Structures are given as C-alpha cells and as structure tokens.
Amino acid sequence: MNDHGLYRIRLFLDGKWCNILIDDRFPCHLDRSLKVIKTASKAKTKWYEVIERPPEQIEPKRPDEDDDVRFIPFPQYCRSKSGSVLWAMLIEKAYAKYLGCYEALEGGHVHTALVDLTGGFSQIYSLRDDVELVASGALWNKLKEYANKNALLAAGSPARDVEGNETEEDGVMSMDENGIIHGHAYAIVKVTEEHDYSGHHQLLQLRDPWGVAQWSGAWSRYDNKRWTRRMQKRLNYRPEGGDIQGSSRFLPPWSRKNRNSRDLDNGVSEKAKEEQDNNEEGTFWISLNDFVRHFKWLYGCQLFNKDEWIHHSVEGAWIGQTAGGPPNQADARFNPQFTLKFEPAAKSSGNNNILLFISITNLTSTEEIVMRERRLEESENDSTNSSEDGFGNEKQAIKQINYNRTYPFMSLLLLDIGGKALDSHLVASQVVASTGKFKDTRELSLETKLPRTTDKTYTLFPSLYPKGEEGRFLINVYSSVPFNLQRLTTHP
C-alpha cells in the first residue's frame, strides 16, 4: 500500500516502456457493498459476501482491529475476493487512463496483454485451424519448449455457439458440458508427462483466473480412476483440496447462473474455506487430447536473454503512395521494405541453423483508432465484407465492420528474393515464412529456422490491406546469430 495513494505503473505499450501515474481511487457501486467475513478469529485473510445494500461510511482501521462485520464499498470493475490484492485494480486503472476510459477496456487479446506486462515476444496458435500442428505431435513439443524456457502460457476457450454473442440473451455467461467457461482465458501453469500402470500421460495444469473452474472430465477432481496414489504423489495433487467452489459470488451478476448449462455454484462451504491453501482456486489438470478438444487458442509469450539472442528493431509507416497494399497489387513495390543479412558462420561453429523470431506491432494511436472507427461507421452501408490471405487474394466474405475492430488488416512476409526490394508480383516459392493471412490485430509474429549460409540475404515485407490504408508499425527481430537489419530504398 502507498500512504500517498499514488502509484506508477510500468507497461510496455506501442513498442516501448511507459510509466503511467495513477491514484488509488476506484469506481464503486452505490447500491451494493461487500460484507466483511473472517474465516476464523485469528485469520488474516478476509472473505467478502456481496450484499444488495449501500456501503457504510467507515473510518480506516488496522486489519487486526477490524473484528466487526462491516459493509464496505464494492468496486465496479476488477476486484480481489480477499480484499488484500490491489495490483490488478491498479493495472486496470492504468490501462483505462492510457486508453481514455474504462469502457475502452472491454474485450482484448491474451497475447497482447502478455506483451504489455512483460515486453516479451508473443505467439498465438489456432488449435482448430492448424491441423498439422496438432496431428503431427508438434503441439506437445511446442508446449514443452515453452515450459523449458519458463515462458508464459495461456489458453482460450471457444465462444458459445450463439449468433453474434458468446452469452445468452439475458447476458448470462455459460459453460460447456465439462465445466469450461465459453469465450474465456485460462492460464497454463504446468506442462508435464508421466507414466503409470495405465500408460503414458501428457498433462497440462490450467487455472481459471476467476477461480470458479469446475472441470469434470478426465483428470478432474472427481476422477478417482486416474488419480492413483502414484499420480497424486508425482504431481503433488490432493483431490480433496481441489477447486474451491462458490467463487462465483465475486463475479459480475450476469455470470452467476445459466439456464441451459451448468450453474456456477453460489455457496462457499466451510470445508472449502479451510482447504483454500491446499490447491489454488480454479486450478485443474487436463489431458492434451481434452485440451485440444475443449480449447481453441494457445498463447505463448517468451523473454529473450540478451546474452544469448541478438535483437534489432526498426520503425516504419505506410503513408501516401507507400501504402501500396498487399504484394499482389501493382503499387506494392512502394511499401516499406527491409533487408535482413546474417553474419557468416565461423568454420569451427557446429551450429548450421539460424533460429529467427520476428514480430510486427501496429503503432496506431488511440486518436487514430477513434477516427478510423468513425470513418467505418460512416461507410458501413457501402462496405463489402471480405478477407484476404497473405498475398492479398480475396477469400470468403467474413469481414464485419463493428466497434471491436480497432486495427487495420496487417501482414508480414519474410522473402527470399536476394535481399532486394519486391518490384513485381510475388510468387509462393519466394515466401520463406509469414504471419499468415491478413489480420486486424495489434501484433503478429512468426518463427522460423533458416540454414546458415554465407551468401543469403532476406527481405522483410510488411503490408496493410486494402491498398491506401495508412498506419505506423514496429518490427522486432530476434536471432540466434548476429545480423544486420536495414531499410531498403523504394521509389514512389
């Protein structure tokens, strides 16, 4: 806690670290309050119950002196169940100040949030679309690789199959038949594999940030068959101290029940309170097969050791004629382009490969986003729904104009064209790696492995769709070997 009520929050925004100064005043409900409950006479942790009554005017007290039941202000947005955790509310307020208001915080993406908090390199994988990644076994290898690097991992569940919204008509958040909340983000805490008499097991430990996960499939707290004594000991797991139910009372009102799916339990049992230290709330184990079946997205964010990786970055912009559009457009040759040349390998070096990670960040400011949304609103009736692949070829009509789209469609290609600027239509054989089809997101990334030769130079080709769309960008390149990154000359 800060006696002066002032905090400096450091976030990685628009490609650089930013210090945001805020106070400790938070929006609260006027007609609801939190009733303070202690779990025991000497308990340090308080528990709260939401009460439909206005808060009291209270004087500050030391925690040890607070023995009376009180009704304290109920925060409007992010809040802690124990009342002793403030950092999440502070970060939320810093975001709101940076973006202009709390309303701007609705929605978001896990991988960009991880970058904001760490300044790391994020990647996102579609478990439904990338069939080869799942079927080949590469997904498990990628998960173990991330775990060995101590990278941050998260997963996203698919939205409920309701047209236009992941919630029901009355705004109630739903869960699937096995207790996974629709359209929700989960942290991946552990990735491990074990053996027992029944075979080999590839397992992930997940945690629901809301603390209400009630996974009921294989390896759940109810699965006595798989949770043998050996597996409990190897994974340090105690089913009797599993997920604490009843945390839903601390969620927004719309998320507490569900007519068509499993209800979120409203009661906190005394036994659950006593066992809170055995296992973290909302934590559960799940097999890799069930993970792929019940989740849609995998998010990873890793930090690169400066002693082991070479890093260079470059900024650029698509303005006027340099906003040439996708590589299949005649004016694409005017787009900003960059050459990537690696230093030759030493003769004694046994490393014949280059590990390469590249990200591109859209640096569009908040003001530019607002202006773009106004233009989109004005032209909505005249706009056509379309989608483009990495070459700018039109695909099936899936693009929709709405207020959730805040960034132009962006793509980044790594080309093998002799390190020169692209001056004609691109062919598929020239593409070494790409961020995939054009996506309207803040950040895209790619990862590839290149042969280490003495005469190879590559070209980075960033672009926006459609032609004429303007914006600014930042490219970050991380390599396992030294390299040079330079801007190529184009002639508008």
Coordinates of C-alpha atoms in Angstrom, one line a residue:
M1 CA 0.0 0.0 0.0
N2 CA 1.0 3.6 -0.7
D3 CA 0.4 6.1 2.1
H4 CA 0.1 8.9 -0.5
G5 CA -2.3 7.0 -2.7
L6 CA -0.1 7.4 -5.8
Y7 CA 1.3 4.6 -8.0
R8 CA 3.5 4.4 -11.0
I9 CA 2.5 1.6 -13.4
R10 CA 5.0 0.5 -16.0
L11 CA 3.6 -1.1 -19.1
F12 CA 5.1 -2.0 -22.5
L13 CA 2.9 0.0 -24.9
D14 CA 3.4 0.9 -28.6
G15 CA 6.8 -0.8 -28.6
K16 CA 8.3 1.0 -25.6
W17 CA 8.1 1.0 -21.8
C18 CA 5.7 3.7 -20.5
N19 CA 5.3 5.0 -16.9
I20 CA 1.6 5.8 -16.0
L21 CA 0.9 7.7 -12.8
I22 CA -2.4 7.0 -11.1
D23 CA -4.1 7.4 -7.7
D24 CA -6.0 4.8 -5.7
R25 CA -9.5 6.0 -6.2
F26 CA -11.7 3.4 -7.9
P27 CA -15.3 3.5 -9.2
C28 CA -17.6 1.7 -6.8
H29 CA -21.3 0.7 -6.7
L30 CA -23.7 3.0 -4.9
D31 CA -26.3 0.3 -4.2
R32 CA -24.1 -2.7 -3.5
S33 CA -21.5 -3.4 -0.8
L34 CA -19.1 -6.1 0.4
K35 CA -19.9 -7.7 3.8
V36 CA -16.6 -8.5 5.5
I37 CA -16.4 -12.1 6.9
K38 CA -13.5 -13.6 8.7
T39 CA -12.8 -17.3 8.3
A40 CA -11.6 -17.7 11.9
S41 CA -10.9 -15.5 14.9
K42 CA -7.2 -15.2 14.1
A43 CA -7.5 -15.4 10.3
K44 CA -5.6 -12.8 8.4
T45 CA -7.5 -13.3 5.2
K46 CA -10.9 -11.7 4.9
W47 CA -13.7 -13.1 2.8
Y48 CA -16.4 -11.0 1.3
E49 CA -20.1 -11.5 0.5
V50 CA -21.9 -9.3 -1.9
I51 CA -24.8 -7.6 -0.3
E52 CA -27.6 -5.6 -2.1
R53 CA -27.3 -2.6 0.2
P54 CA -25.4 0.7 0.1
P55 CA -21.9 0.7 1.7
E56 CA -21.3 2.4 5.1
Q57 CA -19.2 5.4 5.8
I58 CA -16.2 3.8 7.5
E59 CA -13.1 5.1 9.2
P60 CA -9.7 3.4 8.4
K61 CA -8.7 0.7 10.8
R62 CA -5.8 -1.6 11.2
P63 CA -6.6 -5.1 9.9
D64 CA -6.2 -6.7 13.3
E65 CA -8.6 -4.2 14.9
D66 CA -11.3 -4.9 12.3
D67 CA -13.4 -7.5 14.2
D68 CA -16.8 -6.1 13.5
V69 CA -18.9 -7.0 10.5
R70 CA -18.8 -4.1 8.1
F71 CA -20.2 -3.2 4.7
I72 CA -17.5 -1.7 2.6
P73 CA -17.7 -0.2 -1.0
F74 CA -18.0 -2.7 -3.8
P75 CA -15.6 -2.0 -6.7
Q76 CA -17.3 -1.6 -10.0
Y77 CA -14.8 -3.4 -12.1
C78 CA -11.7 -5.6 -11.3
R79 CA -11.5 -6.7 -7.6
S80 CA -10.0 -9.2 -5.3
K81 CA -12.0 -11.8 -3.4
S82 CA -9.8 -11.5 -0.3
G83 CA -9.7 -7.7 -0.4
S84 CA -5.9 -7.7 0.1
V85 CA -4.9 -7.7 -3.5
L86 CA -4.6 -4.3 -5.2
W87 CA -2.3 -4.7 -8.1
A88 CA -4.9 -5.9 -10.6
M89 CA -7.1 -2.9 -9.9
L90 CA -4.1 -0.6 -10.3
I91 CA -3.1 -2.1 -13.7
E92 CA -6.7 -1.9 -14.9
K93 CA -6.9 1.8 -14.0
A94 CA -3.5 2.5 -15.7
Y95 CA -4.9 0.9 -18.9
A96 CA -8.1 3.0 -18.6
K97 CA -6.1 6.2 -18.2
Y98 CA -3.9 5.3 -21.2
L99 CA -6.9 4.4 -23.4
G100 CA -9.1 7.2 -22.1
C101 CA -11.8 5.4 -20.2
Y102 CA -12.8 2.1 -18.6
E103 CA -15.2 1.4 -21.4
A104 CA -12.3 1.1 -23.8
L105 CA -11.1 -2.0 -21.7
E106 CA -14.0 -4.2 -22.9
G107 CA -12.6 -7.2 -24.7
G108 CA -9.0 -7.7 -25.6
H109 CA -6.5 -10.4 -26.5
V110 CA -4.4 -12.5 -24.2
H111 CA -1.2 -12.4 -26.2
T112 CA -1.1 -8.6 -26.5
A113 CA -1.8 -8.3 -22.7
L114 CA 1.2 -10.6 -22.0
V115 CA 3.4 -8.3 -24.2
D116 CA 2.1 -5.2 -22.3
L117 CA 3.0 -6.7 -19.0
T118 CA 6.4 -8.2 -19.9
G119 CA 7.7 -6.6 -23.1
G120 CA 8.1 -10.2 -24.4
F121 CA 7.6 -11.9 -27.7
S122 CA 4.1 -13.3 -28.2
Q123 CA 2.7 -16.0 -30.4
I124 CA -0.8 -17.3 -31.0
Y125 CA -1.8 -20.7 -32.3
S126 CA -5.3 -21.8 -33.6
L127 CA -5.9 -25.3 -32.3
R128 CA -8.9 -25.6 -34.7
D129 CA -7.2 -24.3 -37.9
D130 CA -3.7 -25.6 -37.5
V131 CA -4.4 -29.3 -38.1
E132 CA -0.8 -30.2 -38.8
L133 CA 0.4 -28.7 -35.6
V134 CA -1.9 -30.9 -33.6
A135 CA -1.9 -34.1 -35.6
S136 CA 1.9 -34.2 -36.0
G137 CA 2.7 -34.0 -32.3
A138 CA 4.4 -30.7 -32.8
L139 CA 1.9 -29.0 -30.4
W140 CA 3.2 -31.0 -27.4
N141 CA 6.8 -30.4 -28.4
K142 CA 6.0 -26.7 -28.6
L143 CA 4.3 -26.7 -25.2
K144 CA 7.4 -28.4 -23.6
E145 CA 9.7 -26.0 -25.3
Y146 CA 7.8 -23.1 -23.9
A147 CA 7.8 -24.7 -20.4
N148 CA 11.5 -25.3 -20.6
K149 CA 12.0 -21.6 -21.4
N150 CA 9.8 -20.5 -18.5
A151 CA 7.6 -18.8 -21.0
L152 CA 4.1 -17.5 -20.1
L153 CA 1.3 -19.7 -21.5
A154 CA -2.4 -19.3 -21.7
A155 CA -5.4 -20.9 -23.5
G156 CA -8.7 -19.5 -24.8
S157 CA -11.9 -21.5 -25.0
P158 CA -14.3 -21.1 -27.9
A159 CA -17.3 -18.8 -27.6
R160 CA -20.7 -20.3 -27.1
D161 CA -22.4 -21.1 -30.4
V162 CA -24.9 -18.2 -30.3
E163 CA -25.1 -15.9 -33.2
G164 CA -23.4 -12.6 -32.5
N165 CA -22.5 -13.1 -28.9
E166 CA -20.9 -15.7 -26.6
T167 CA -23.6 -15.1 -23.9
E168 CA -27.2 -15.9 -23.7
E169 CA -30.0 -13.4 -24.3
D170 CA -30.2 -12.4 -20.7
G171 CA -26.4 -11.8 -20.6
V172 CA -25.6 -15.0 -18.6
M173 CA -22.1 -16.4 -19.2
S174 CA -22.3 -20.2 -20.0
M175 CA -20.2 -23.3 -19.6
D176 CA -19.8 -26.4 -21.7
E177 CA -20.8 -29.9 -20.5
N178 CA -17.5 -30.4 -18.8
G179 CA -17.3 -27.0 -16.9
I180 CA -15.2 -24.9 -19.3
I181 CA -16.4 -21.3 -19.5
H182 CA -17.2 -20.2 -23.0
G183 CA -15.1 -17.5 -24.5
H184 CA -12.8 -17.4 -21.5
A185 CA -9.0 -17.2 -21.0
Y186 CA -7.1 -19.7 -18.8
A187 CA -3.6 -19.7 -17.6
I188 CA -1.4 -22.8 -18.3
V189 CA 0.5 -23.3 -15.1
K190 CA 2.4 -26.6 -15.8
V191 CA 3.2 -28.9 -18.7
T192 CA 4.3 -32.4 -17.8
E193 CA 4.2 -36.0 -18.8
E194 CA 4.1 -39.0 -16.5
H195 CA 3.8 -42.8 -16.6
D196 CA 1.8 -45.2 -14.6
Y197 CA 0.4 -48.7 -15.0
S198 CA -2.2 -47.4 -17.4
G199 CA 0.3 -45.8 -19.8
H200 CA 1.9 -42.5 -20.8
H201 CA 0.1 -39.3 -20.0
Q202 CA 0.6 -35.8 -21.5
L203 CA -1.0 -33.4 -19.0
L204 CA -1.5 -29.7 -18.5
Q205 CA -2.4 -27.8 -15.4
L206 CA -4.7 -24.9 -16.0
R207 CA -6.1 -22.2 -13.8
D208 CA -9.2 -20.1 -14.3
P209 CA -8.4 -16.5 -13.2
W210 CA -11.9 -16.2 -11.9
G211 CA -11.3 -19.2 -9.6
V212 CA -14.5 -20.9 -10.5
A213 CA -13.3 -23.7 -12.8
Q214 CA -15.3 -27.0 -12.3
W215 CA -13.7 -29.2 -15.0
S216 CA -15.4 -32.6 -14.7
G217 CA -13.7 -34.6 -17.4
A218 CA -10.7 -36.9 -17.3
W219 CA -8.2 -36.0 -14.6
S220 CA -10.7 -33.8 -12.8
R221 CA -11.1 -33.8 -9.0
Y222 CA -13.9 -36.4 -9.5
D223 CA -11.7 -38.8 -11.5
N224 CA -10.7 -41.4 -8.9
K225 CA -9.7 -43.9 -11.5
R226 CA -6.8 -41.9 -13.0
W227 CA -5.8 -40.1 -9.8
T228 CA -3.9 -43.1 -8.3
R229 CA -1.7 -42.7 -5.3
R230 CA 1.4 -42.7 -7.5
M231 CA 0.0 -39.9 -9.8
Q232 CA -1.1 -37.8 -6.8
K233 CA 2.3 -38.0 -5.4
R234 CA 4.2 -37.3 -8.7
L235 CA 2.0 -34.3 -9.4
N236 CA 1.7 -33.1 -5.8
Y237 CA -2.1 -33.2 -6.1
R238 CA -4.7 -33.6 -3.5
P239 CA -8.2 -34.1 -4.9
E240 CA -9.9 -33.4 -1.6
G241 CA -8.3 -29.9 -1.6
G242 CA -9.2 -29.2 -5.2
D243 CA -11.0 -26.3 -6.8
I244 CA -12.9 -24.3 -4.2
Q245 CA -16.4 -23.8 -5.3
G246 CA -18.6 -20.8 -4.7
S247 CA -16.2 -18.1 -6.0
S248 CA -18.9 -17.0 -8.5
R249 CA -20.4 -14.7 -5.9
F250 CA -17.4 -12.4 -6.7
L251 CA -18.2 -12.3 -10.4
P252 CA -20.4 -9.8 -12.1
P253 CA -24.2 -10.7 -11.6
W254 CA -24.6 -11.9 -15.2
S255 CA -22.1 -14.7 -14.8
R256 CA -23.6 -16.4 -11.7
K257 CA -26.0 -18.8 -13.3
N258 CA -27.0 -20.4 -16.6
R259 CA -30.3 -21.9 -17.5
N260 CA -29.1 -24.2 -20.2
S261 CA -25.6 -25.1 -18.9
R262 CA -24.1 -25.9 -15.6
D263 CA -24.8 -23.3 -12.9
L264 CA -21.9 -21.6 -11.2
D265 CA -22.2 -22.5 -7.5
N266 CA -23.2 -19.7 -5.2
G267 CA -22.3 -21.2 -1.8
V268 CA -18.9 -21.2 -0.2
S269 CA -18.7 -24.2 2.1
E270 CA -16.8 -24.1 5.3
K271 CA -14.7 -27.0 4.3
A272 CA -13.8 -25.3 1.0
K273 CA -12.6 -22.2 3.0
E274 CA -10.4 -24.4 5.3
E275 CA -8.9 -26.1 2.3
Q276 CA -8.1 -22.9 0.3
D277 CA -4.3 -23.3 0.9
N278 CA -4.2 -26.9 -0.4
N279 CA -4.7 -26.1 -4.0
E280 CA -5.2 -22.7 -5.8
E281 CA -8.8 -21.9 -6.6
G282 CA -9.8 -22.7 -10.2
T283 CA -6.8 -25.0 -10.8
F284 CA -7.3 -28.3 -12.6
W285 CA -5.5 -30.9 -14.7
I286 CA -6.4 -31.9 -18.2
S287 CA -5.0 -34.2 -20.8
L288 CA -3.6 -32.9 -24.0
N289 CA -6.3 -34.6 -26.1
D290 CA -9.1 -33.0 -24.0
F291 CA -7.2 -29.6 -24.1
V292 CA -7.3 -29.6 -27.9
R293 CA -10.9 -30.7 -27.8
H294 CA -12.2 -28.0 -25.4
F295 CA -9.9 -25.1 -26.3
K296 CA -9.5 -23.0 -29.4
W297 CA -6.4 -20.9 -28.9
L298 CA -2.9 -21.3 -27.4
Y299 CA -1.0 -18.2 -26.4
G300 CA 2.7 -18.1 -25.7
C301 CA 5.0 -15.2 -24.5
Q302 CA 8.7 -15.6 -24.0
L303 CA 11.5 -13.3 -22.9
F304 CA 14.9 -13.4 -24.7
N305 CA 18.1 -13.4 -22.8
K306 CA 20.2 -10.6 -24.0
D307 CA 23.4 -12.7 -23.6
E308 CA 22.1 -15.4 -25.9
W309 CA 20.0 -13.6 -28.5
I310 CA 20.7 -10.7 -30.9
H311 CA 17.9 -8.1 -31.2
H312 CA 17.3 -5.3 -33.6
S313 CA 14.1 -3.2 -34.2
V314 CA 13.0 -0.8 -36.8
E315 CA 10.0 1.6 -37.2
G316 CA 8.2 2.4 -40.4
A317 CA 5.0 3.8 -41.8
W318 CA 2.6 3.3 -44.7
I319 CA 1.8 6.8 -45.8
G320 CA 0.5 8.1 -49.2
Q321 CA 2.0 6.1 -52.0
T322 CA 4.0 3.9 -49.6
A323 CA 0.6 2.4 -48.6
G324 CA 0.8 0.2 -51.6
G325 CA -1.3 -2.7 -50.2
P326 CA -0.8 -6.5 -50.4
P327 CA 2.1 -7.9 -52.6
N328 CA -0.3 -8.8 -55.4
Q329 CA -1.0 -5.1 -56.0
A330 CA 0.8 -3.1 -58.7
D331 CA 1.9 -0.4 -56.1
A332 CA 3.1 -3.0 -53.5
R333 CA 6.7 -2.3 -54.5
F334 CA 6.4 1.1 -52.9
N335 CA 5.7 -0.4 -49.4
P336 CA 8.5 0.0 -46.8
Q337 CA 10.8 -3.0 -47.0
F338 CA 13.9 -4.1 -45.1
T339 CA 16.9 -6.3 -45.8
L340 CA 18.0 -9.0 -43.3
K341 CA 21.6 -10.2 -43.7
F342 CA 23.2 -12.7 -41.3
E343 CA 26.9 -12.8 -40.5
P344 CA 28.7 -15.8 -42.0
A345 CA 29.2 -18.8 -39.6
A346 CA 32.7 -19.5 -38.3
K347 CA 34.4 -22.6 -39.7
S348 CA 34.7 -24.1 -36.3
S349 CA 31.0 -23.4 -35.4
G350 CA 28.9 -26.6 -35.2
N351 CA 25.6 -24.6 -35.5
N352 CA 24.3 -24.7 -39.0
N353 CA 20.9 -23.2 -38.4
I354 CA 19.5 -19.8 -37.5
L355 CA 16.6 -19.5 -35.1
L356 CA 14.6 -16.5 -36.0
F357 CA 11.7 -14.8 -34.3
I358 CA 10.0 -11.7 -35.9
S359 CA 7.1 -9.6 -34.7
I360 CA 5.3 -6.6 -36.2
T361 CA 3.3 -4.2 -34.0
N362 CA 0.7 -1.8 -35.2
L363 CA 1.6 1.6 -33.6
T364 CA -1.8 3.2 -34.4
S365 CA -2.6 5.7 -31.6
T366 CA -5.8 5.8 -29.7
E367 CA -6.8 9.0 -31.5
E368 CA -6.2 7.3 -34.9
I369 CA -8.3 4.4 -33.8
V370 CA -11.2 6.6 -32.9
M371 CA -11.0 8.4 -36.3
R372 CA -10.9 5.1 -38.1
E373 CA -14.0 3.8 -36.3
R374 CA -15.9 7.0 -37.2
R375 CA -14.9 6.5 -40.9
L376 CA -16.0 2.9 -40.7
E377 CA -19.4 3.9 -39.2
E378 CA -20.0 6.4 -42.0
S379 CA -19.1 4.0 -44.8
E380 CA -20.7 0.9 -43.3
N381 CA -23.5 0.7 -45.8
D382 CA -21.1 1.0 -48.7
S383 CA -18.5 -1.5 -47.4
T384 CA -18.2 -5.1 -48.6
N385 CA -17.3 -8.0 -46.3
S386 CA -14.0 -9.6 -47.4
S387 CA -11.0 -11.4 -46.2
E388 CA -7.5 -11.7 -47.7
D389 CA -4.7 -14.2 -47.4
G390 CA -1.1 -13.2 -47.0
F391 CA -0.8 -12.4 -50.7
G392 CA -3.9 -10.1 -50.8
N393 CA -6.1 -12.6 -52.7
E394 CA -9.7 -12.3 -51.7
K395 CA -11.3 -15.2 -49.8
Q396 CA -14.7 -15.9 -48.5
A397 CA -16.7 -12.9 -47.1
I398 CA -16.1 -13.0 -43.3
K399 CA -15.0 -9.4 -42.5
Q400 CA -17.6 -7.4 -40.5
I401 CA -17.4 -3.8 -39.6
N402 CA -18.0 -3.2 -35.9
Y403 CA -16.7 -1.3 -33.0
N404 CA -14.5 -4.1 -31.8
R405 CA -12.2 -3.8 -34.8
T406 CA -9.6 -1.3 -33.9
Y407 CA -6.7 -2.0 -36.2
P408 CA -6.3 -2.3 -40.0
F409 CA -5.6 -5.7 -41.6
M410 CA -1.8 -6.4 -41.4
S411 CA 0.6 -9.0 -42.6
L412 CA 4.4 -9.6 -42.6
L413 CA 6.3 -11.8 -45.1
L414 CA 10.0 -13.0 -45.0
L415 CA 11.0 -13.3 -48.6
D416 CA 13.9 -15.0 -50.4
I417 CA 14.5 -12.5 -53.3
G418 CA 18.2 -11.8 -52.9
G419 CA 17.8 -9.1 -50.3
K420 CA 16.3 -6.8 -52.8
A421 CA 13.0 -4.8 -52.7
L422 CA 10.0 -6.5 -54.1
D423 CA 9.4 -4.9 -57.5
S424 CA 6.9 -7.2 -59.1
H425 CA 4.1 -9.7 -58.2
L426 CA 5.2 -12.2 -55.6
V427 CA 5.1 -16.0 -56.2
A428 CA 4.6 -18.5 -53.4
S429 CA 8.0 -20.1 -53.7
Q430 CA 9.7 -16.8 -52.7
V431 CA 7.9 -16.8 -49.3
V432 CA 10.2 -18.3 -46.5
A433 CA 7.8 -17.5 -43.6
S434 CA 4.8 -15.3 -42.9
T435 CA 2.4 -14.3 -40.2
G436 CA -0.5 -15.9 -42.2
K437 CA -3.5 -14.2 -43.8
F438 CA -4.2 -10.5 -43.1
K439 CA -5.5 -10.0 -39.5
D440 CA -6.9 -6.9 -37.9
T441 CA -4.9 -7.1 -34.7
R442 CA -2.3 -5.1 -32.9
E443 CA 0.5 -7.6 -33.1
L444 CA 1.6 -10.5 -35.4
S445 CA 4.6 -12.8 -35.2
L446 CA 6.4 -15.6 -37.0
E447 CA 9.0 -18.1 -36.1
T448 CA 11.3 -20.0 -38.5
K449 CA 14.6 -21.9 -38.8
L450 CA 17.0 -20.9 -41.6
P451 CA 20.1 -22.6 -42.9
R452 CA 23.2 -20.7 -42.0
T453 CA 25.0 -19.8 -45.3
T454 CA 27.5 -17.1 -46.2
D455 CA 25.6 -15.6 -49.1
K456 CA 22.0 -15.5 -48.1
T457 CA 20.1 -12.2 -47.6
Y458 CA 16.4 -11.9 -47.0
T459 CA 13.7 -9.3 -47.4
L460 CA 11.0 -8.3 -44.8
F461 CA 7.8 -7.1 -46.5
P462 CA 5.1 -5.6 -44.2
S463 CA 1.8 -4.5 -45.7
L464 CA -1.7 -3.4 -44.9
Y465 CA -5.0 -4.4 -46.6
P466 CA -6.5 -2.7 -48.6
K467 CA -4.3 -0.6 -50.7
G468 CA -4.3 3.0 -49.4
E469 CA -4.7 2.0 -45.7
E470 CA -2.2 4.0 -43.7
G471 CA -0.5 3.3 -40.4
R472 CA 2.7 3.0 -38.5
F473 CA 4.5 -0.1 -37.4
L474 CA 7.4 -1.5 -35.4
I475 CA 9.3 -4.7 -36.4
N476 CA 11.3 -6.6 -33.8
V477 CA 13.8 -9.3 -34.9
Y478 CA 15.4 -11.8 -32.5
S479 CA 18.1 -14.1 -33.9
S480 CA 20.4 -16.8 -32.5
V481 CA 23.3 -15.3 -34.7
P482 CA 24.4 -11.7 -35.4
F483 CA 22.6 -10.0 -38.3
N484 CA 22.1 -6.6 -39.9
L485 CA 18.7 -5.0 -40.4
Q486 CA 18.5 -2.1 -42.9
R487 CA 15.8 -0.2 -44.7
L488 CA 15.6 -0.8 -48.5
T489 CA 15.2 2.1 -50.9
T490 CA 11.9 2.2 -52.8
H491 CA 11.0 4.8 -55.3
P492 CA 7.4 6.1 -55.1

